[in-house]
JSON list of C-alpha atoms in Angstrom, two decimals:
[
{"chain": "A", "resi": 300, "resn": "UNK", "atom": "CA", "xyz": [-33.71, 109.85, -66.68]},
{"chain": "A", "resi": 301, "resn": "UNK", "atom": "CA", "xyz": [-37.43, 107.88, -65.67]},
{"chain": "A", "resi": 302, "resn": "UNK", "atom": "CA", "xyz": [-38.37, 109.79, -62.80]},
{"chain": "A", "resi": 303, "resn": "UNK", "atom": "CA", "xyz": [-40.90, 110.38, -59.98]},
{"chain": "A", "resi": 304, "resn": "UNK", "atom": "CA", "xyz": [-41.06, 114.20, -59.27]},
{"chain": "A", "resi": 305, "resn": "UNK", "atom": "CA", "xyz": [-43.10, 115.72, -56.04]},
{"chain": "A", "resi": 306, "resn": "UNK", "atom": "CA", "xyz": [-43.38, 119.26, -55.80]},
{"chain": "A", "resi": 307, "resn": "UNK", "atom": "CA", "xyz": [-43.10, 121.41, -53.71]},
{"chain": "A", "resi": 308, "resn": "UNK", "atom": "CA", "xyz": [-40.34, 119.42, -51.86]},
{"chain": "A", "resi": 309, "resn": "UNK", "atom": "CA", "xyz": [-40.94, 121.83, -48.59]},
{"chain": "A", "resi": 310, "resn": "UNK", "atom": "CA", "xyz": [-44.50, 123.08, -47.87]},
{"chain": "A", "resi": 311, "resn": "UNK", "atom": "CA", "xyz": [-45.58, 125.19, -44.86]},
{"chain": "A", "resi": 312, "resn": "UNK", "atom": "CA", "xyz": [-49.31, 125.62, -44.58]},
{"chain": "A", "resi": 313, "resn": "UNK", "atom": "CA", "xyz": [-51.06, 127.18, -41.73]},
{"chain": "A", "resi": 314, "resn": "UNK", "atom": "CA", "xyz": [-53.46, 125.37, -39.38]},
{"chain": "A", "resi": 315, "resn": "UNK", "atom": "CA", "xyz": [-56.98, 124.53, -41.43]},
{"chain": "A", "resi": 316, "resn": "UNK", "atom": "CA", "xyz": [-55.86, 126.27, -44.95]},
{"chain": "A", "resi": 317, "resn": "UNK", "atom": "CA", "xyz": [-56.17, 123.55, -47.79]},
{"chain": "A", "resi": 318, "resn": "UNK", "atom": "CA", "xyz": [-53.06, 122.27, -49.38]},
{"chain": "A", "resi": 319, "resn": "UNK", "atom": "CA", "xyz": [-52.28, 120.49, -52.88]},
{"chain": "A", "resi": 320, "resn": "UNK", "atom": "CA", "xyz": [-49.20, 118.28, -53.14]},
{"chain": "A", "resi": 321, "resn": "UNK", "atom": "CA", "xyz": [-47.95, 117.04, -56.78]},
{"chain": "A", "resi": 322, "resn": "UNK", "atom": "CA", "xyz": [-46.57, 114.23, -58.08]},
{"chain": "A", "resi": 323, "resn": "UNK", "atom": "CA", "xyz": [-45.45, 113.48, -61.72]},
{"chain": "A", "resi": 324, "resn": "UNK", "atom": "CA", "xyz": [-43.54, 110.61, -63.60]},
{"chain": "A", "resi": 325, "resn": "UNK", "atom": "CA", "xyz": [-41.76, 110.08, -66.48]},
{"chain": "A", "resi": 326, "resn": "UNK", "atom": "CA", "xyz": [-42.02, 105.98, -66.05]},
{"chain": "A", "resi": 327, "resn": "UNK", "atom": "CA", "xyz": [-45.79, 105.70, -67.84]},
{"chain": "A", "resi": 328, "resn": "UNK", "atom": "CA", "xyz": [-46.59, 103.51, -65.14]},
{"chain": "A", "resi": 329, "resn": "UNK", "atom": "CA", "xyz": [-50.42, 102.36, -64.27]},
{"chain": "A", "resi": 330, "resn": "UNK", "atom": "CA", "xyz": [-50.31, 102.63, -60.62]},
{"chain": "A", "resi": 331, "resn": "UNK", "atom": "CA", "xyz": [-49.79, 105.55, -58.46]},
{"chain": "A", "resi": 332, "resn": "UNK", "atom": "CA", "xyz": [-49.60, 105.84, -54.79]},
{"chain": "A", "resi": 333, "resn": "UNK", "atom": "CA", "xyz": [-49.76, 108.29, -51.97]},
{"chain": "A", "resi": 334, "resn": "UNK", "atom": "CA", "xyz": [-48.14, 107.31, -48.19]},
{"chain": "A", "resi": 335, "resn": "UNK", "atom": "CA", "xyz": [-47.44, 109.74, -45.22]},
{"chain": "A", "resi": 336, "resn": "UNK", "atom": "CA", "xyz": [-44.30, 108.58, -43.31]},
{"chain": "A", "resi": 337, "resn": "UNK", "atom": "CA", "xyz": [-43.99, 110.28, -40.21]},
{"chain": "A", "resi": 338, "resn": "UNK", "atom": "CA", "xyz": [-40.18, 110.84, -38.14]},
{"chain": "A", "resi": 339, "resn": "UNK", "atom": "CA", "xyz": [-38.71, 107.19, -37.74]},
{"chain": "A", "resi": 340, "resn": "UNK", "atom": "CA", "xyz": [-41.96, 105.21, -39.19]},
{"chain": "A", "resi": 341, "resn": "UNK", "atom": "CA", "xyz": [-42.39, 103.36, -42.22]},
{"chain": "A", "resi": 342, "resn": "UNK", "atom": "CA", "xyz": [-44.49, 104.88, -44.49]},
{"chain": "A", "resi": 343, "resn": "UNK", "atom": "CA", "xyz": [-48.34, 104.35, -43.79]},
{"chain": "A", "resi": 344, "resn": "UNK", "atom": "CA", "xyz": [-50.31, 104.05, -47.47]},
{"chain": "A", "resi": 345, "resn": "UNK", "atom": "CA", "xyz": [-53.36, 106.43, -47.85]},
{"chain": "A", "resi": 346, "resn": "UNK", "atom": "CA", "xyz": [-54.54, 105.73, -51.24]},
{"chain": "A", "resi": 347, "resn": "UNK", "atom": "CA", "xyz": [-53.90, 104.48, -54.51]},
{"chain": "A", "resi": 348, "resn": "UNK", "atom": "CA", "xyz": [-54.61, 104.89, -58.21]},
{"chain": "A", "resi": 349, "resn": "UNK", "atom": "CA", "xyz": [-54.70, 101.71, -60.68]},
{"chain": "A", "resi": 350, "resn": "UNK", "atom": "CA", "xyz": [-55.42, 103.89, -63.59]},
{"chain": "A", "resi": 351, "resn": "UNK", "atom": "CA", "xyz": [-58.34, 105.82, -63.13]},
{"chain": "A", "resi": 352, "resn": "UNK", "atom": "CA", "xyz": [-59.34, 103.98, -60.49]},
{"chain": "A", "resi": 353, "resn": "UNK", "atom": "CA", "xyz": [-59.35, 105.31, -56.86]},
{"chain": "A", "resi": 354, "resn": "UNK", "atom": "CA", "xyz": [-58.79, 102.90, -54.29]},
{"chain": "A", "resi": 355, "resn": "UNK", "atom": "CA", "xyz": [-58.65, 104.70, -50.50]},
{"chain": "A", "resi": 356, "resn": "UNK", "atom": "CA", "xyz": [-57.38, 102.81, -47.42]},
{"chain": "A", "resi": 357, "resn": "UNK", "atom": "CA", "xyz": [-59.78, 101.85, -44.28]},
{"chain": "A", "resi": 358, "resn": "UNK", "atom": "CA", "xyz": [-58.25, 104.51, -41.74]},
{"chain": "A", "resi": 359, "resn": "UNK", "atom": "CA", "xyz": [-57.42, 107.38, -44.61]},
{"chain": "A", "resi": 360, "resn": "UNK", "atom": "CA", "xyz": [-59.08, 110.13, -42.96]},
{"chain": "A", "resi": 361, "resn": "UNK", "atom": "CA", "xyz": [-61.29, 112.12, -45.25]},
{"chain": "A", "resi": 362, "resn": "UNK", "atom": "CA", "xyz": [-59.56, 115.15, -44.86]},
{"chain": "A", "resi": 363, "resn": "UNK", "atom": "CA", "xyz": [-57.48, 113.81, -47.79]},
{"chain": "A", "resi": 364, "resn": "UNK", "atom": "CA", "xyz": [-58.08, 113.78, -50.99]},
{"chain": "A", "resi": 365, "resn": "UNK", "atom": "CA", "xyz": [-56.99, 113.00, -54.62]},
{"chain": "A", "resi": 366, "resn": "UNK", "atom": "CA", "xyz": [-57.03, 113.60, -57.69]},
{"chain": "A", "resi": 367, "resn": "UNK", "atom": "CA", "xyz": [-54.98, 111.88, -60.98]},
{"chain": "A", "resi": 368, "resn": "UNK", "atom": "CA", "xyz": [-56.19, 114.16, -63.94]},
{"chain": "A", "resi": 369, "resn": "UNK", "atom": "CA", "xyz": [-53.99, 111.77, -66.37]},
{"chain": "A", "resi": 370, "resn": "UNK", "atom": "CA", "xyz": [-51.58, 108.65, -66.48]},
{"chain": "A", "resi": 371, "resn": "UNK", "atom": "CA", "xyz": [-48.37, 111.30, -65.77]},
{"chain": "A", "resi": 372, "resn": "UNK", "atom": "CA", "xyz": [-50.29, 113.36, -62.58]},
{"chain": "A", "resi": 373, "resn": "UNK", "atom": "CA", "xyz": [-51.38, 112.68, -59.18]},
{"chain": "A", "resi": 374, "resn": "UNK", "atom": "CA", "xyz": [-52.30, 115.13, -56.52]},
{"chain": "A", "resi": 375, "resn": "UNK", "atom": "CA", "xyz": [-52.91, 114.76, -52.69]},
{"chain": "A", "resi": 376, "resn": "UNK", "atom": "CA", "xyz": [-55.40, 117.31, -51.41]},
{"chain": "A", "resi": 377, "resn": "UNK", "atom": "CA", "xyz": [-55.44, 118.35, -47.61]},
{"chain": "A", "resi": 378, "resn": "UNK", "atom": "CA", "xyz": [-58.70, 119.86, -46.99]},
{"chain": "A", "resi": 379, "resn": "UNK", "atom": "CA", "xyz": [-58.12, 121.02, -43.69]},
{"chain": "A", "resi": 380, "resn": "UNK", "atom": "CA", "xyz": [-54.86, 119.94, -42.35]},
{"chain": "A", "resi": 381, "resn": "UNK", "atom": "CA", "xyz": [-54.10, 120.03, -38.70]},
{"chain": "A", "resi": 382, "resn": "UNK", "atom": "CA", "xyz": [-51.00, 119.89, -36.66]},
{"chain": "A", "resi": 383, "resn": "UNK", "atom": "CA", "xyz": [-50.64, 115.90, -36.73]},
{"chain": "A", "resi": 384, "resn": "UNK", "atom": "CA", "xyz": [-51.09, 115.77, -40.44]},
{"chain": "A", "resi": 385, "resn": "UNK", "atom": "CA", "xyz": [-47.49, 117.13, -40.65]},
{"chain": "A", "resi": 386, "resn": "UNK", "atom": "CA", "xyz": [-45.15, 114.53, -42.31]},
{"chain": "A", "resi": 387, "resn": "UNK", "atom": "CA", "xyz": [-43.36, 113.48, -45.44]},
{"chain": "A", "resi": 388, "resn": "UNK", "atom": "CA", "xyz": [-45.62, 112.71, -48.30]},
{"chain": "A", "resi": 389, "resn": "UNK", "atom": "CA", "xyz": [-44.11, 110.12, -50.50]},
{"chain": "A", "resi": 390, "resn": "UNK", "atom": "CA", "xyz": [-45.63, 109.52, -54.25]},
{"chain": "A", "resi": 391, "resn": "UNK", "atom": "CA", "xyz": [-44.84, 105.82, -55.76]},
{"chain": "A", "resi": 392, "resn": "UNK", "atom": "CA", "xyz": [-45.41, 104.01, -58.97]},
{"chain": "A", "resi": 393, "resn": "UNK", "atom": "CA", "xyz": [-45.30, 101.02, -60.24]},
{"chain": "A", "resi": 394, "resn": "UNK", "atom": "CA", "xyz": [-45.62, 99.15, -63.67]},
{"chain": "A", "resi": 395, "resn": "UNK", "atom": "CA", "xyz": [-48.58, 96.90, -62.56]},
{"chain": "A", "resi": 396, "resn": "UNK", "atom": "CA", "xyz": [-50.05, 95.70, -59.00]},
{"chain": "A", "resi": 397, "resn": "UNK", "atom": "CA", "xyz": [-47.11, 92.54, -58.81]},
{"chain": "A", "resi": 398, "resn": "UNK", "atom": "CA", "xyz": [-44.69, 94.95, -59.61]},
{"chain": "A", "resi": 399, "resn": "UNK", "atom": "CA", "xyz": [-41.92, 96.74, -57.50]},
{"chain": "A", "resi": 400, "resn": "UNK", "atom": "CA", "xyz": [-42.94, 100.57, -56.18]},
{"chain": "A", "resi": 401, "resn": "UNK", "atom": "CA", "xyz": [-40.49, 103.53, -57.08]},
{"chain": "A", "resi": 402, "resn": "UNK", "atom": "CA", "xyz": [-40.75, 106.38, -54.72]},
{"chain": "A", "resi": 403, "resn": "UNK", "atom": "CA", "xyz": [-40.44, 110.01, -55.17]},
{"chain": "A", "resi": 404, "resn": "UNK", "atom": "CA", "xyz": [-38.25, 112.34, -52.86]},
{"chain": "A", "resi": 405, "resn": "UNK", "atom": "CA", "xyz": [-41.07, 113.43, -50.94]},
{"chain": "A", "resi": 406, "resn": "UNK", "atom": "CA", "xyz": [-42.86, 116.54, -50.05]},
{"chain": "A", "resi": 407, "resn": "UNK", "atom": "CA", "xyz": [-41.90, 117.43, -46.30]},
{"chain": "A", "resi": 408, "resn": "UNK", "atom": "CA", "xyz": [-45.31, 119.57, -44.82]},
{"chain": "A", "resi": 409, "resn": "UNK", "atom": "CA", "xyz": [-44.91, 121.67, -41.98]},
{"chain": "A", "resi": 410, "resn": "UNK", "atom": "CA", "xyz": [-48.37, 123.25, -40.00]},
{"chain": "A", "resi": 411, "resn": "UNK", "atom": "CA", "xyz": [-47.94, 125.97, -38.47]},
{"chain": "B", "resi": 300, "resn": "UNK", "atom": "CA", "xyz": [-51.76, 96.62, -39.66]},
{"chain": "B", "resi": 301, "resn": "UNK", "atom": "CA", "xyz": [-49.86, 93.74, -40.11]},
{"chain": "B", "resi": 302, "resn": "UNK", "atom": "CA", "xyz": [-45.92, 94.40, -40.27]},
{"chain": "B", "resi": 303, "resn": "UNK", "atom": "CA", "xyz": [-43.07, 92.37, -41.18]},
{"chain": "B", "resi": 304, "resn": "UNK", "atom": "CA", "xyz": [-40.44, 92.15, -37.98]},
{"chain": "B", "resi": 305, "resn": "UNK", "atom": "CA", "xyz": [-36.91, 93.47, -38.94]},
{"chain": "B", "resi": 306, "resn": "UNK", "atom": "CA", "xyz": [-34.21, 93.16, -37.17]},
{"chain": "B", "resi": 307, "resn": "UNK", "atom": "CA", "xyz": [-31.37, 94.89, -36.19]},
{"chain": "B", "resi": 308, "resn": "UNK", "atom": "CA", "xyz": [-33.26, 97.79, -35.16]},
{"chain": "B", "resi": 309, "resn": "UNK", "atom": "CA", "xyz": [-30.41, 99.75, -35.44]},
{"chain": "B", "resi": 310, "resn": "UNK", "atom": "CA", "xyz": [-26.58, 98.86, -36.04]},
{"chain": "B", "resi": 311, "resn": "UNK", "atom": "CA", "xyz": [-22.73, 100.54, -35.33]},
{"chain": "B", "resi": 312, "resn": "UNK", "atom": "CA", "xyz": [-20.23, 99.06, -37.34]},
{"chain": "B", "resi": 313, "resn": "UNK", "atom": "CA", "xyz": [-16.86, 100.49, -39.04]},
{"chain": "B", "resi": 314, "resn": "UNK", "atom": "CA", "xyz": [-15.98, 100.95, -42.38]},
{"chain": "B", "resi": 315, "resn": "UNK", "atom": "CA", "xyz": [-15.08, 97.71, -43.91]},
{"chain": "B", "resi": 316, "resn": "UNK", "atom": "CA", "xyz": [-17.17, 95.65, -42.00]},
{"chain": "B", "resi": 317, "resn": "UNK", "atom": "CA", "xyz": [-19.86, 93.44, -43.29]},
{"chain": "B", "resi": 318, "resn": "UNK", "atom": "CA", "xyz": [-23.27, 93.85, -42.19]},
{"chain": "B", "resi": 319, "resn": "UNK", "atom": "CA", "xyz": [-26.68, 91.54, -42.21]},
{"chain": "B", "resi": 320, "resn": "UNK", "atom": "CA", "xyz": [-30.37, 92.63, -41.68]},
{"chain": "B", "resi": 321, "resn": "UNK", "atom": "CA", "xyz": [-33.13, 90.44, -41.90]},
{"chain": "B", "resi": 322, "resn": "UNK", "atom": "CA", "xyz": [-36.91, 90.70, -41.71]},
{"chain": "B", "resi": 323, "resn": "UNK", "atom": "CA", "xyz": [-39.19, 87.91, -41.07]},
{"chain": "B", "resi": 324, "resn": "UNK", "atom": "CA", "xyz": [-43.11, 87.33, -40.58]},
{"chain": "B", "resi": 325, "resn": "UNK", "atom": "CA", "xyz": [-45.68, 84.41, -39.83]},
{"chain": "B", "resi": 326, "resn": "UNK", "atom": "CA", "xyz": [-47.51, 85.00, -43.43]},
{"chain": "B", "resi": 327, "resn": "UNK", "atom": "CA", "xyz": [-46.72, 84.17, -46.99]},
{"chain": "B", "resi": 328, "resn": "UNK", "atom": "CA", "xyz": [-45.44, 86.61, -49.07]},
{"chain": "B", "resi": 329, "resn": "UNK", "atom": "CA", "xyz": [-45.10, 87.02, -53.21]},
{"chain": "B", "resi": 330, "resn": "UNK", "atom": "CA", "xyz": [-42.49, 89.73, -53.78]},
{"chain": "B", "resi": 331, "resn": "UNK", "atom": "CA", "xyz": [-39.89, 91.08, -51.12]},
{"chain": "B", "resi": 332, "resn": "UNK", "atom": "CA", "xyz": [-38.21, 94.35, -51.88]},
{"chain": "B", "resi": 333, "resn": "UNK", "atom": "CA", "xyz": [-34.91, 96.26, -49.92]},
{"chain": "B", "resi": 334, "resn": "UNK", "atom": "CA", "xyz": [-35.10, 99.93, -50.03]},
{"chain": "B", "resi": 335, "resn": "UNK", "atom": "CA", "xyz": [-32.50, 102.77, -48.63]},
{"chain": "B", "resi": 336, "resn": "UNK", "atom": "CA", "xyz": [-34.22, 106.43, -47.31]},
{"chain": "B", "resi": 337, "resn": "UNK", "atom": "CA", "xyz": [-31.89, 109.26, -47.00]},
{"chain": "B", "resi": 338, "resn": "UNK", "atom": "CA", "xyz": [-32.81, 111.92, -44.13]},
{"chain": "B", "resi": 339, "resn": "UNK", "atom": "CA", "xyz": [-35.33, 113.95, -46.21]},
{"chain": "B", "resi": 340, "resn": "UNK", "atom": "CA", "xyz": [-35.32, 112.02, -49.00]},
{"chain": "B", "resi": 341, "resn": "UNK", "atom": "CA", "xyz": [-37.84, 109.22, -50.75]},
{"chain": "B", "resi": 342, "resn": "UNK", "atom": "CA", "xyz": [-36.68, 105.89, -49.95]},
{"chain": "B", "resi": 343, "resn": "UNK", "atom": "CA", "xyz": [-34.56, 103.95, -52.80]},
{"chain": "B", "resi": 344, "resn": "UNK", "atom": "CA", "xyz": [-35.26, 100.89, -54.25]},
{"chain": "B", "resi": 345, "resn": "UNK", "atom": "CA", "xyz": [-32.09, 98.40, -53.89]},
{"chain": "B", "resi": 346, "resn": "UNK", "atom": "CA", "xyz": [-33.51, 95.11, -54.67]},
{"chain": "B", "resi": 347, "resn": "UNK", "atom": "CA", "xyz": [-36.29, 93.65, -55.75]},
{"chain": "B", "resi": 348, "resn": "UNK", "atom": "CA", "xyz": [-37.33, 89.43, -55.17]},
{"chain": "B", "resi": 349, "resn": "UNK", "atom": "CA", "xyz": [-39.74, 87.64, -56.95]},
{"chain": "B", "resi": 350, "resn": "UNK", "atom": "CA", "xyz": [-39.47, 83.85, -56.22]},
{"chain": "B", "resi": 351, "resn": "UNK", "atom": "CA", "xyz": [-38.47, 81.62, -53.36]},
{"chain": "B", "resi": 352, "resn": "UNK", "atom": "CA", "xyz": [-35.08, 81.10, -52.95]},
{"chain": "B", "resi": 353, "resn": "UNK", "atom": "CA", "xyz": [-33.71, 83.88, -55.29]},
{"chain": "B", "resi": 354, "resn": "UNK", "atom": "CA", "xyz": [-30.64, 85.49, -54.64]},
{"chain": "B", "resi": 355, "resn": "UNK", "atom": "CA", "xyz": [-29.90, 88.50, -56.20]},
{"chain": "B", "resi": 356, "resn": "UNK", "atom": "CA", "xyz": [-26.72, 90.68, -56.02]},
{"chain": "B", "resi": 357, "resn": "UNK", "atom": "CA", "xyz": [-26.53, 94.85, -57.02]},
{"chain": "B", "resi": 358, "resn": "UNK", "atom": "CA", "xyz": [-22.79, 95.66, -56.37]},
{"chain": "B", "resi": 359, "resn": "UNK", "atom": "CA", "xyz": [-22.29, 95.21, -52.62]},
{"chain": "B", "resi": 360, "resn": "UNK", "atom": "CA", "xyz": [-25.75, 94.35, -51.86]},
{"chain": "B", "resi": 361, "resn": "UNK", "atom": "CA", "xyz": [-26.91, 90.90, -51.43]},
{"chain": "B", "resi": 362, "resn": "UNK", "atom": "CA", "xyz": [-30.48, 90.26, -51.02]},
{"chain": "B", "resi": 363, "resn": "UNK", "atom": "CA", "xyz": [-32.14, 86.67, -50.64]},
{"chain": "B", "resi": 364, "resn": "UNK", "atom": "CA", "xyz": [-35.97, 85.58, -50.93]},
{"chain": "B", "resi": 365, "resn": "UNK", "atom": "CA", "xyz": [-36.61, 83.22, -48.04]},
{"chain": "B", "resi": 366, "resn": "UNK", "atom": "CA", "xyz": [-37.41, 79.50, -49.22]},
{"chain": "B", "resi": 367, "resn": "UNK", "atom": "CA", "xyz": [-40.44, 79.20, -46.90]},
{"chain": "B", "resi": 368, "resn": "UNK", "atom": "CA", "xyz": [-41.49, 82.91, -48.14]},
{"chain": "B", "resi": 369, "resn": "UNK", "atom": "CA", "xyz": [-41.99, 84.36, -45.19]},
{"chain": "B", "resi": 370, "resn": "UNK", "atom": "CA", "xyz": [-38.46, 85.97, -44.85]},
{"chain": "B", "resi": 371, "resn": "UNK", "atom": "CA", "xyz": [-35.44, 87.76, -46.75]},
{"chain": "B", "resi": 372, "resn": "UNK", "atom": "CA", "xyz": [-32.21, 89.33, -45.48]},
{"chain": "B", "resi": 373, "resn": "UNK", "atom": "CA", "xyz": [-29.92, 91.75, -47.16]},
{"chain": "B", "resi": 374, "resn": "UNK", "atom": "CA", "xyz": [-26.44, 91.83, -46.73]},
{"chain": "B", "resi": 375, "resn": "UNK", "atom": "CA", "xyz": [-23.86, 94.80, -47.35]},
{"chain": "B", "resi": 376, "resn": "UNK", "atom": "CA", "xyz": [-20.16, 94.08, -47.93]},
{"chain": "B", "resi": 377, "resn": "UNK", "atom": "CA", "xyz": [-17.31, 96.35, -46.97]},
{"chain": "B", "resi": 378, "resn": "UNK", "atom": "CA", "xyz": [-19.13, 99.03, -45.72]},
{"chain": "B", "resi": 379, "resn": "UNK", "atom": "CA", "xyz": [-18.36, 102.88, -46.59]},
{"chain": "B", "resi": 380, "resn": "UNK", "atom": "CA", "xyz": [-19.67, 105.62, -44.67]},
{"chain": "B", "resi": 381, "resn": "UNK", "atom": "CA", "xyz": [-22.36, 106.54, -47.82]},
{"chain": "B", "resi": 382, "resn": "UNK", "atom": "CA", "xyz": [-24.04, 103.53, -46.67]},
{"chain": "B", "resi": 383, "resn": "UNK", "atom": "CA", "xyz": [-25.63, 105.09, -43.81]},
{"chain": "B", "resi": 384, "resn": "UNK", "atom": "CA", "xyz": [-29.57, 105.55, -44.08]},
{"chain": "B", "resi": 385, "resn": "UNK", "atom": "CA", "xyz": [-32.12, 103.53, -43.11]},
{"chain": "B", "resi": 386, "resn": "UNK", "atom": "CA", "xyz": [-33.04, 100.03, -45.00]},
{"chain": "B", "resi": 387, "resn": "UNK", "atom": "CA", "xyz": [-36.59, 99.37, -44.97]},
{"chain": "B", "resi": 388, "resn": "UNK", "atom": "CA", "xyz": [-38.00, 95.44, -46.21]},
{"chain": "B", "resi": 389, "resn": "UNK", "atom": "CA", "xyz": [-41.20, 95.61, -48.19]},
{"chain": "B", "resi": 390, "resn": "UNK", "atom": "CA", "xyz": [-43.30, 92.97, -49.20]},
{"chain": "B", "resi": 391, "resn": "UNK", "atom": "CA", "xyz": [-46.25, 92.47, -50.84]},
{"chain": "B", "resi": 392, "resn": "UNK", "atom": "CA", "xyz": [-48.81, 89.29, -48.81]},
{"chain": "B", "resi": 393, "resn": "UNK", "atom": "CA", "xyz": [-49.70, 85.92, -50.96]},
{"chain": "B", "resi": 394, "resn": "UNK", "atom": "CA", "xyz": [-53.24, 85.95, -51.19]},
{"chain": "B", "resi": 395, "resn": "UNK", "atom": "CA", "xyz": [-53.70, 89.38, -50.49]},
{"chain": "B", "resi": 396, "resn": "UNK", "atom": "CA", "xyz": [-55.22, 92.18, -52.66]},
{"chain": "B", "resi": 397, "resn": "UNK", "atom": "CA", "xyz": [-54.64, 92.18, -56.20]},
{"chain": "B", "resi": 398, "resn": "UNK", "atom": "CA", "xyz": [-53.08, 96.22, -56.41]},
{"chain": "B", "resi": 399, "resn": "UNK", "atom": "CA", "xyz": [-49.84, 95.22, -54.74]},
{"chain": "B", "resi": 400, "resn": "UNK", "atom": "CA", "xyz": [-50.21, 96.78, -51.17]},
{"chain": "B", "resi": 401, "resn": "UNK", "atom": "CA", "xyz": [-46.90, 96.81, -49.65]},
{"chain": "B", "resi": 402, "resn": "UNK", "atom": "CA", "xyz": [-46.30, 95.66, -45.55]},
{"chain": "B", "resi": 403, "resn": "UNK", "atom": "CA", "xyz": [-43.10, 97.68, -44.35]},
{"chain": "B", "resi": 404, "resn": "UNK", "atom": "CA", "xyz": [-40.81, 96.53, -41.69]},
{"chain": "B", "resi": 405, "resn": "UNK", "atom": "CA", "xyz": [-39.99, 98.60, -39.13]},
{"chain": "B", "resi": 406, "resn": "UNK", "atom": "CA", "xyz": [-36.88, 99.71, -40.63]},
{"chain": "B", "resi": 407, "resn": "UNK", "atom": "CA", "xyz": [-32.73, 99.22, -39.23]},
{"chain": "B", "resi": 408, "resn": "UNK", "atom": "CA", "xyz": [-30.91, 102.43, -38.69]},
{"chain": "B", "resi": 409, "resn": "UNK", "atom": "CA", "xyz": [-27.51, 101.90, -40.36]},
{"chain": "B", "resi": 410, "resn": "UNK", "atom": "CA", "xyz": [-24.82, 103.81, -38.66]},
{"chain": "B", "resi": 411, "resn": "UNK", "atom": "CA", "xyz": [-20.95, 103.42, -40.28]},
{"chain": "B", "resi": 412, "resn": "UNK", "atom": "CA", "xyz": [-17.90, 104.83, -38.07]},
{"chain": "B", "resi": 413, "resn": "UNK", "atom": "CA", "xyz": [-14.91, 105.92, -40.89]}
]
């Protein structure tokens, strides 16, 4: 089945230690998104790629970076995680900008 | 950022009852999406709506894109225990940026008692 895959599902990192979360998709979608979701809140968009074009949300901290080496994969790098970065990180894809988004299962990040 | 007004915030119902939730905004939307999220999982797309007045069903779920393009509702008929979860509406603003950024509602927490 075509799908959005996120690894790992659970990630524990230490305060200040860089961490990378990964997302892959078999849908061959042009657009890939990264969201941060904190408990009982709606997902918050961090940035997205339209093909290779990177688009950062104005309020996304510089601590968050992303890479998309090819159509199928996208990575979220957190350079120096703080306690406030503990959250669920969701990857989503869409065929184009005007189409529905499909989410992966998420990575739960814990910062100790 | 701008949010949709989603209501109710939570619902406690008996198995077999029908459920209705809605989202409203002062802005016009091109697209309405309804998602269900289980604890520890990502949101799962339930229904996508693209035209004003559109009424779409997915099994026991029915959703409509409001005529004014400022609202949408989701109905669940004959609820079952596995309907438990958080339901989010999300929309793409008309006249906004072209990349399909979603505006989310606050979510409706649904609890179904057997």
